[in-house]
XYZ file of C-alpha atoms in Angstrom:
556
model
C -57.789 -28.571 -4.920
C -55.975 -30.345 -7.445
C -53.317 -28.110 -8.878
C -53.432 -28.102 -12.700
C -50.849 -25.656 -13.649
C -49.130 -25.553 -16.860
C -46.849 -28.610 -18.959
C -43.320 -28.180 -19.719
C -43.698 -26.737 -23.064
C -46.241 -23.757 -22.207
C -43.377 -23.098 -19.197
C -40.669 -23.201 -22.090
C -42.578 -21.195 -24.490
C -42.962 -18.433 -21.222
C -38.964 -18.551 -21.149
C -38.723 -18.076 -25.121
C -41.159 -15.435 -24.593
C -39.300 -13.312 -21.702
C -35.887 -13.534 -24.090
C -37.219 -12.357 -27.021
C -39.637 -9.176 -25.247
C -35.817 -8.154 -23.758
C -33.424 -9.617 -26.120
C -34.965 -9.448 -29.358
C -32.267 -10.459 -31.056
C -33.054 -14.898 -31.433
C -35.640 -17.098 -30.424
C -33.624 -19.819 -28.835
C -34.592 -22.564 -31.486
C -32.314 -24.739 -31.307
C -32.347 -25.247 -27.857
C -34.360 -28.038 -26.492
C -37.335 -27.211 -24.226
C -36.416 -29.597 -21.666
C -33.167 -28.042 -20.932
C -34.867 -24.673 -20.486
C -37.155 -26.119 -17.718
C -34.039 -28.352 -15.913
C -31.469 -25.334 -16.538
C -33.919 -22.982 -14.794
C -36.343 -24.728 -12.451
C -34.096 -28.436 -12.092
C -30.445 -27.545 -11.528
C -28.807 -29.365 -9.125
C -26.581 -27.176 -7.287
C -24.566 -29.294 -4.491
C -23.016 -26.635 -2.418
C -26.849 -24.920 -1.541
C -27.992 -28.504 -1.425
C -29.882 -28.424 -4.300
C -31.293 -31.619 -5.638
C -32.085 -31.647 -9.641
C -30.382 -32.444 -12.900
C -27.000 -32.127 -13.683
C -26.285 -29.990 -16.497
C -22.696 -30.931 -17.601
C -19.727 -28.278 -18.809
C -19.849 -29.733 -21.716
C -24.051 -29.792 -22.426
C -24.419 -28.606 -26.639
C -27.333 -26.788 -25.361
C -25.444 -24.475 -22.456
C -22.852 -23.952 -24.609
C -25.098 -21.928 -26.810
C -26.231 -20.151 -24.141
C -22.663 -19.099 -23.188
C -22.028 -18.425 -26.232
C -25.010 -15.987 -27.111
C -24.183 -14.346 -23.533
C -21.050 -13.364 -24.221
C -22.606 -11.824 -26.896
C -25.046 -9.951 -24.883
C -22.565 -8.688 -22.841
C -20.234 -7.379 -25.627
C -23.383 -5.290 -26.848
C -23.948 -3.741 -22.743
C -20.374 -2.941 -23.012
C -20.896 -1.212 -26.306
C -23.436 0.445 -25.035
C -22.088 1.814 -21.710
C -19.441 3.591 -23.918
C -22.031 5.096 -26.039
C -23.120 6.527 -22.467
C -19.518 7.843 -22.410
C -17.814 5.360 -20.291
C -14.510 5.221 -21.668
C -14.433 0.805 -20.267
C -10.661 0.664 -20.912
C -9.787 2.935 -18.416
C -11.363 1.458 -15.079
C -9.111 -0.615 -13.068
C -10.774 -1.271 -9.871
C -14.586 -1.993 -8.768
C -16.043 -2.041 -5.178
C -19.556 -3.489 -4.699
C -20.710 -4.924 -1.770
C -20.111 -8.538 -1.526
C -22.636 -11.689 -1.755
C -23.073 -14.623 0.634
C -25.011 -16.665 -2.345
C -22.299 -18.055 -4.346
C -22.355 -21.370 -5.076
C -20.996 -23.746 -7.457
C -21.196 -21.882 -10.488
C -18.675 -22.956 -12.843
C -20.760 -21.223 -15.635
C -20.587 -17.420 -16.747
C -24.387 -17.661 -16.712
C -24.368 -17.308 -13.396
C -21.664 -14.926 -12.542
C -22.834 -12.332 -10.027
C -22.679 -8.763 -10.739
C -19.519 -7.710 -9.658
C -17.994 -10.909 -11.771
C -20.102 -10.006 -15.022
C -18.368 -6.501 -14.454
C -15.057 -7.989 -15.253
C -16.545 -8.881 -18.958
C -17.316 -5.072 -19.524
C -14.220 -3.466 -18.009
C -11.078 -5.785 -19.424
C -8.850 -3.904 -17.373
C -9.641 -4.630 -13.922
C -6.909 -4.626 -11.427
C -8.594 -4.800 -7.792
C -12.115 -5.499 -6.735
C -12.906 -3.859 -3.784
C -15.735 -6.143 -1.643
C -17.922 -5.098 1.478
C -18.386 -7.560 3.685
C -19.848 -7.936 7.510
C -19.104 -10.147 10.090
C -21.860 -12.180 9.426
C -20.180 -12.729 5.600
C -16.710 -12.770 6.401
C -16.192 -16.370 6.650
C -18.219 -16.461 3.081
C -16.011 -13.528 2.014
C -13.246 -15.692 2.316
C -13.786 -18.552 1.492
C -15.144 -16.750 -1.924
C -11.507 -14.777 -1.744
C -10.082 -18.542 -1.982
C -11.756 -20.492 -4.310
C -13.179 -17.397 -6.617
C -12.424 -18.746 -10.669
C -11.241 -15.058 -10.789
C -8.757 -14.558 -8.180
C -5.850 -15.177 -10.589
C -6.919 -12.847 -13.133
C -7.841 -9.583 -10.290
C -6.680 -8.658 -6.915
C -9.921 -9.640 -4.713
C -9.854 -7.168 -1.526
C -12.283 -7.337 1.165
C -13.226 -3.924 3.434
C -15.404 -5.015 6.480
C -18.209 -2.674 7.146
C -21.262 -2.289 9.377
C -24.468 -1.852 8.433
C -24.245 2.567 9.661
C -24.297 4.632 7.089
C -21.532 7.492 8.214
C -18.941 4.618 9.314
C -20.098 3.015 6.055
C -19.349 6.177 3.820
C -15.951 6.564 5.803
C -15.136 3.447 4.438
C -15.038 3.679 1.278
C -14.277 7.403 1.617
C -10.586 5.705 2.939
C -10.122 4.006 -0.145
C -10.014 7.337 -1.772
C -7.833 9.130 0.344
C -5.748 6.124 0.580
C -4.925 6.573 -3.428
C -6.594 3.030 -4.080
C -9.445 4.635 -6.058
C -10.599 7.356 -7.974
C -12.929 8.781 -10.719
C -10.977 8.170 -13.284
C -10.383 4.922 -12.720
C -13.258 3.853 -10.390
C -16.743 2.111 -10.982
C -18.947 1.718 -8.308
C -21.421 -1.639 -8.586
C -24.725 -0.783 -6.383
C -26.371 -3.870 -7.893
C -25.917 -5.861 -4.322
C -26.111 -5.260 -0.744
C -28.186 -3.322 2.033
C -30.191 0.097 1.148
C -27.392 1.849 3.229
C -24.608 0.795 0.819
C -27.191 1.827 -2.513
C -27.257 5.252 -0.176
C -23.362 5.372 0.287
C -22.552 4.650 -3.447
C -25.003 7.757 -4.372
C -23.793 10.198 -1.987
C -20.171 9.190 -3.116
C -21.096 9.586 -7.030
C -22.313 13.276 -6.479
C -19.774 14.174 -4.492
C -16.360 12.709 -6.338
C -17.848 12.381 -9.698
C -17.324 8.168 -9.301
C -19.633 6.185 -11.761
C -22.186 3.984 -10.650
C -23.632 1.098 -12.473
C -25.858 -1.579 -11.507
C -27.482 -4.845 -13.255
C -31.531 -4.840 -13.725
C -32.304 -8.407 -13.916
C -35.200 -9.839 -14.989
C -36.518 -13.119 -12.779
C -38.901 -15.845 -13.384
C -42.099 -16.832 -11.199
C -41.059 -19.655 -8.839
C -42.684 -21.981 -10.975
C -42.688 -25.805 -8.889
C -43.564 -29.129 -10.142
C -47.101 -29.918 -9.033
C -45.057 -33.586 -8.244
C -42.076 -34.157 -7.442
C -42.382 -37.625 -8.677
C -43.625 -36.447 -12.096
C -42.166 -33.167 -13.480
C -44.541 -32.899 -16.638
C -46.525 -30.002 -15.011
C -45.664 -26.823 -12.838
C -47.456 -24.246 -10.710
C -46.429 -20.947 -9.173
C -45.611 -20.745 -5.689
C -44.147 -17.930 -3.491
C -40.886 -16.626 -3.433
C -38.332 -15.824 -5.766
C -37.539 -17.418 -8.773
C -34.712 -17.771 -10.964
C -32.734 -14.938 -12.519
C -32.679 -14.700 -16.723
C -29.098 -13.550 -16.710
C -29.478 -14.185 -20.699
C -31.675 -10.573 -20.304
C -29.794 -8.714 -17.529
C -28.897 -5.156 -18.488
C -26.126 -2.918 -17.564
C -27.536 0.598 -16.255
C -25.174 3.961 -15.629
C -26.939 5.682 -12.364
C -27.189 8.909 -14.399
C -28.988 10.509 -11.493
C -26.146 11.202 -9.214
C -23.893 11.985 -12.264
C -26.185 14.544 -13.300
C -26.406 16.040 -9.835
C -22.844 15.892 -9.676
C -22.379 17.819 -12.816
C -25.061 20.199 -11.586
C -22.576 21.671 -8.975
C -19.153 20.831 -10.540
C -20.614 23.485 -13.410
C -21.633 25.843 -10.101
C -17.528 25.362 -8.967
C -16.372 26.066 -13.047
C -18.699 28.990 -13.190
C -17.533 30.356 -10.127
C -13.959 29.599 -10.770
C -14.022 31.680 -13.932
C -15.308 34.617 -11.881
C -12.782 34.337 -8.768
C -15.389 33.915 -6.814
C -12.801 31.303 -4.234
C -15.294 31.525 -1.208
C -18.053 30.274 -2.981
C -15.995 27.647 -4.342
C -14.806 26.741 -1.102
C -18.415 26.472 -0.095
C -19.209 23.918 -2.879
C -16.180 21.842 -2.344
C -17.354 21.346 1.445
C -21.050 20.701 -0.104
C -19.435 17.432 -2.443
C -16.782 16.914 0.476
C -13.764 17.643 -0.926
C -12.016 19.080 1.979
C -8.446 19.523 0.485
C -10.003 22.095 -2.534
C -12.505 23.631 0.487
C -9.258 24.494 2.683
C -7.345 25.507 -0.936
C -9.990 28.431 -2.150
C -10.864 29.353 1.236
C -7.370 30.551 2.461
C -7.244 32.007 -1.071
C -10.223 33.915 -0.914
C -9.167 35.304 2.057
C -6.993 37.529 -0.285
C -8.412 37.227 -3.600
C -11.816 39.219 -3.356
C -12.386 42.481 -4.644
C -13.339 44.259 -1.678
C -11.110 42.633 0.150
C -8.457 43.928 -2.216
C -9.743 47.595 -1.469
C -8.680 46.999 1.953
C -5.243 46.534 0.994
C -4.744 49.624 -0.910
C -4.049 51.472 3.058
C -1.162 48.966 2.839
C -0.123 47.499 -0.227
C 2.653 45.372 1.850
C 0.670 43.713 3.988
C -1.610 41.872 0.542
C 1.805 40.672 0.289
C 2.813 39.084 3.534
C -0.363 37.537 4.163
C -0.183 35.883 0.627
C 3.211 34.563 2.245
C 1.676 33.412 5.324
C -1.312 31.829 3.040
C 1.025 29.948 0.949
C 3.087 29.151 4.155
C -0.228 27.536 5.020
C -0.934 25.492 1.966
C 2.533 23.700 1.760
C 1.781 22.460 4.856
C -1.934 20.910 4.023
C -2.028 17.602 2.846
C -3.761 17.587 -0.601
C -4.923 14.533 -2.536
C -2.860 13.667 -4.894
C -5.131 14.370 -7.938
C -5.612 18.130 -6.472
C -2.073 18.746 -6.204
C -1.253 18.197 -9.763
C -4.404 20.467 -10.506
C -3.153 23.539 -8.298
C 0.782 23.666 -8.662
C 0.875 25.371 -11.462
C -1.445 28.313 -9.661
C 0.639 27.830 -6.236
C 3.967 27.921 -8.461
C 2.685 31.498 -9.885
C 1.731 33.021 -6.167
C 4.878 31.768 -5.190
C 6.890 33.519 -7.966
C 4.896 36.514 -6.914
C 5.844 36.568 -3.618
C 9.593 35.602 -4.480
C 9.748 38.239 -7.081
C 8.514 41.521 -4.824
C 10.222 40.227 -1.133
C 13.141 38.675 -3.041
C 14.357 36.075 -0.448
C 11.390 36.051 1.589
C 10.541 32.249 0.984
C 13.338 31.077 3.023
C 10.149 28.545 4.935
C 10.071 26.613 1.661
C 11.799 23.347 1.607
C 12.660 23.353 -2.459
C 14.382 19.489 -1.480
C 11.485 18.979 -0.434
C 7.650 20.300 -0.451
C 4.075 18.520 -1.518
C 4.094 20.444 -4.670
C 7.729 19.645 -5.785
C 8.300 22.822 -6.888
C 12.165 23.594 -7.261
C 14.098 26.279 -6.895
C 15.144 26.588 -10.938
C 11.129 27.281 -11.464
C 10.794 30.003 -9.181
C 14.376 32.075 -9.445
C 16.405 30.661 -11.914
C 13.647 30.786 -14.576
C 13.087 34.219 -13.770
C 16.834 35.311 -14.174
C 16.747 34.029 -17.978
C 13.569 35.923 -18.980
C 15.328 38.676 -17.650
C 18.172 38.360 -19.657
C 16.214 37.325 -22.616
C 14.177 40.921 -21.721
C 17.287 42.502 -22.150
C 17.957 41.022 -25.301
C 14.568 42.399 -26.820
C 15.046 45.715 -25.493
C 18.506 45.740 -26.992
C 17.131 44.719 -30.656
C 14.164 47.029 -30.365
C 16.857 49.928 -29.878
C 18.860 48.551 -32.633
C 22.110 47.840 -30.126
C 22.764 44.613 -32.150
C 26.050 44.238 -30.082
C 24.236 43.988 -27.083
C 25.110 40.951 -24.992
C 22.670 40.120 -21.918
C 25.606 38.134 -20.615
C 27.833 40.719 -20.212
C 24.497 42.447 -18.479
C 24.444 43.093 -14.768
C 21.453 40.974 -13.464
C 20.802 41.496 -9.567
C 17.729 40.835 -7.287
C 16.939 44.670 -7.594
C 16.270 44.365 -11.709
C 14.217 41.037 -11.696
C 11.920 42.376 -8.821
C 8.410 43.402 -9.091
C 7.671 46.660 -7.989
C 4.554 46.071 -5.441
C 2.604 48.546 -6.002
C 2.161 48.068 -9.759
C 1.817 44.164 -9.455
C -1.142 44.698 -6.713
C -3.082 47.041 -8.738
C -2.575 44.553 -11.881
C -4.097 42.044 -9.536
C -6.887 43.895 -8.739
C -7.919 44.813 -11.815
C -7.606 41.301 -12.363
C -9.762 40.318 -9.921
C -12.367 43.298 -10.451
C -12.939 41.433 -14.242
C -12.880 37.891 -13.081
C -15.959 39.355 -10.976
C -17.963 41.047 -13.009
C -17.813 44.147 -10.803
C -20.314 46.721 -11.914
C -19.236 50.366 -12.680
C -20.609 51.764 -9.296
C -18.425 49.780 -7.263
C -15.242 50.283 -9.302
C -15.102 54.207 -9.167
C -13.720 53.345 -5.950
C -10.591 51.814 -7.757
C -10.470 54.654 -10.343
C -10.022 57.448 -7.628
C -7.405 55.006 -6.018
C -5.404 54.917 -9.706
C -5.760 58.884 -10.131
C -3.150 58.911 -7.131
C -0.873 56.291 -9.114
C -0.998 56.822 -12.931
C -1.656 59.049 -15.477
C -5.227 59.861 -15.892
C -5.264 59.267 -19.527
C -3.900 55.579 -18.564
C -6.417 55.103 -16.616
C -9.632 56.099 -18.589
C -8.315 53.746 -20.863
C -8.556 50.749 -18.338
C -11.714 51.615 -17.454
C -12.832 51.951 -20.795
C -11.595 48.246 -20.912
C -13.055 46.688 -17.827
C -16.067 48.236 -18.235
C -16.511 46.674 -22.207
C -19.599 44.637 -22.688
C -17.589 43.444 -26.254
C -14.677 42.104 -25.055
C -13.552 38.454 -22.904
C -12.062 38.275 -19.972
C -8.708 36.758 -20.785
C -8.607 39.660 -23.520
C -9.413 42.522 -21.169
C -6.799 41.395 -18.605
C -4.305 41.091 -21.795
C -5.027 44.803 -22.373
C -4.692 45.783 -18.997
C -1.234 44.314 -18.504
C -0.042 45.878 -22.188
C -1.037 49.341 -20.588
C 0.213 49.051 -17.166
C 3.248 47.660 -18.263
C 5.758 48.451 -20.547
C 6.046 45.585 -22.996
C 9.680 44.809 -22.685
C 9.748 45.657 -18.961
C 11.584 42.335 -17.593
C 10.635 42.891 -13.954
C 6.835 41.777 -15.534
C 8.107 38.969 -17.520
C 6.028 36.692 -15.402
C 4.707 33.476 -16.765
C 1.080 33.916 -16.355
C -1.970 31.614 -14.356
C -4.899 30.999 -16.159
C -7.895 30.713 -14.030
C -9.676 28.231 -16.398
C -6.960 25.557 -15.481
C -8.429 25.291 -12.120
C -12.029 24.870 -13.571
C -12.629 20.855 -13.772
C -13.462 20.167 -17.253
C -14.535 16.500 -16.637
C -18.026 17.235 -16.226
C -20.929 16.083 -18.816
C -21.273 13.134 -19.820
C -21.192 12.185 -24.272
C -24.167 10.661 -24.995
C -24.605 9.021 -28.916
C -27.928 7.947 -29.588
C -29.631 7.012 -32.984
C -26.467 8.754 -34.903
C -26.533 12.217 -32.879
C -23.373 12.769 -30.398
C -24.137 15.351 -28.009
C -20.569 16.453 -26.523
C -20.706 18.811 -23.721
C -17.722 21.714 -23.272
C -16.917 24.473 -21.240
C -17.105 28.431 -22.292
C -15.988 30.543 -19.629
C -17.625 28.129 -16.720
C -21.274 27.552 -18.698
C -21.314 24.262 -19.821
C -22.659 23.644 -23.698
C -24.056 21.352 -25.408
C -22.987 20.543 -29.137
C -25.519 17.949 -31.326
C -23.259 16.336 -34.170
C -25.389 14.096 -36.498
C -22.762 11.601 -37.891
C -24.980 10.371 -40.576
C -24.969 13.996 -42.045
C -21.451 15.797 -40.972
C -19.666 13.437 -43.160
C -17.467 16.478 -43.517
C -15.414 15.715 -40.033
C -14.295 12.644 -41.952
C -13.826 13.987 -45.231
C -12.320 16.918 -44.881
C -11.200 18.127 -41.857
C -8.333 17.210 -40.345
C -8.447 15.644 -36.762
C -5.989 17.893 -35.325
C -7.689 20.925 -36.794
C -11.306 20.641 -34.961
C -11.348 21.729 -31.831
C -14.411 21.093 -29.747
C -13.454 24.132 -27.500
C -13.500 26.421 -30.425
C -15.715 28.728 -31.052
C -15.115 29.536 -34.953
C -14.977 25.413 -34.913
C -18.490 24.830 -33.302
C -19.760 27.510 -35.546
C -18.139 25.630 -38.499
C -19.885 22.560 -37.547
C -22.873 24.024 -37.377
C -22.813 25.279 -40.830
C -21.959 22.542 -42.349
């Protein structure tokens, strides 16, 4: 049976229609029909032993294609940024390697991870996953790539097992080579196992994943090799239409990750350390799992009640827990997050037990905490407290340098501060009045009944926020000018990961996620109507995390 097929003109029209349907920006009237056919179906490729028409680099139609492709990539970059991705901050790309690279001088034939370089302008390192079977091809690509002088190309040898593949990529994180702040995973190429691993890592480590969705033409072939005026569809895969490729941000793993991290934040705000530890185990962040497990052994309302029998044991166990934490190997990004909290706990131990932290090497420790931060700063605070106290008693001639300040004066009363920490924990955990009765009875053994009743009233108040309750409790328990309690507080919310959720912009409406006591809220801003942001409010006077500012925005 004779193959009829379609003419070159009809095939060119099909290509043009796909361009219009997918791009809807120009019809390519200036592009010659013959060029479209030759470029997609009869393009010479020496490297892959493909015969056909050789299209020169300075071909007019090819240049038109390339210029439009550059505009297309800029538009894809803009769309990705509207999804909340800061393209300037991405410096690392991780992708599977493609062994199908050929003699591709035109940017139209760039591989997906090469197109990434046009989207993220500050890429420093390209990590390509290859197997033993593709090793030689990878080494050839590394030596001959037209981008070898622009970025550092690093290979990662893998096998196809999911567990070993997962460990290979995780090692890049553990070694500090990639992180959620500077890395994108490109899932376009490779085996399905790579896609599974990239998805898992996106969920666990909050590293963004992207892929390029490409439109494929049908596999048209000339009816007669000697007469290429008519074409028929044959089996097999046709050419890629790079001009209509779309860049997608993989939202499913990010949204799944955000759900987990919102749970983590909610439990951090409640100081439910063991739950936080369990959740970090789910997402595979072992150092934070360990940290919250150790802290949870102490900072738990019912566990702290047990320490009431011997409060000194609480401080001894806190000291032991801190020693374990200082011996653990934390990731750099988590060291910076935990440092202030660890310093706060270390100060408590020092101020209660004086020199009982001689196990700590101030000259060299994982958190970089110095002796001055723990000891000298506290003496200075004690001096300032004495000065304020002197002014309050109208002793204007008081010179705090003449005041004797010794270890006893700047130490914390362990019992007082223990009850303060216990009450803080009760507030964080929102302990019910039923379970709080135990504390009420214990406090009456140490404090006047009037003071205890005030504390109970504050803890049970439904109108006060967490931080307000804690501040008022501290004001009741401790003299405002009592120098031994001039201990810099650490705000628990500072431990939360606020980098959750994505800012989205569509149709003039900006969706801005923000945290409110551990819960994710969404503020919608119609930028077409809310011109007051630009005209009436100075940028530094508007804070999305401030409730008053959010109400102000909604009223407008």
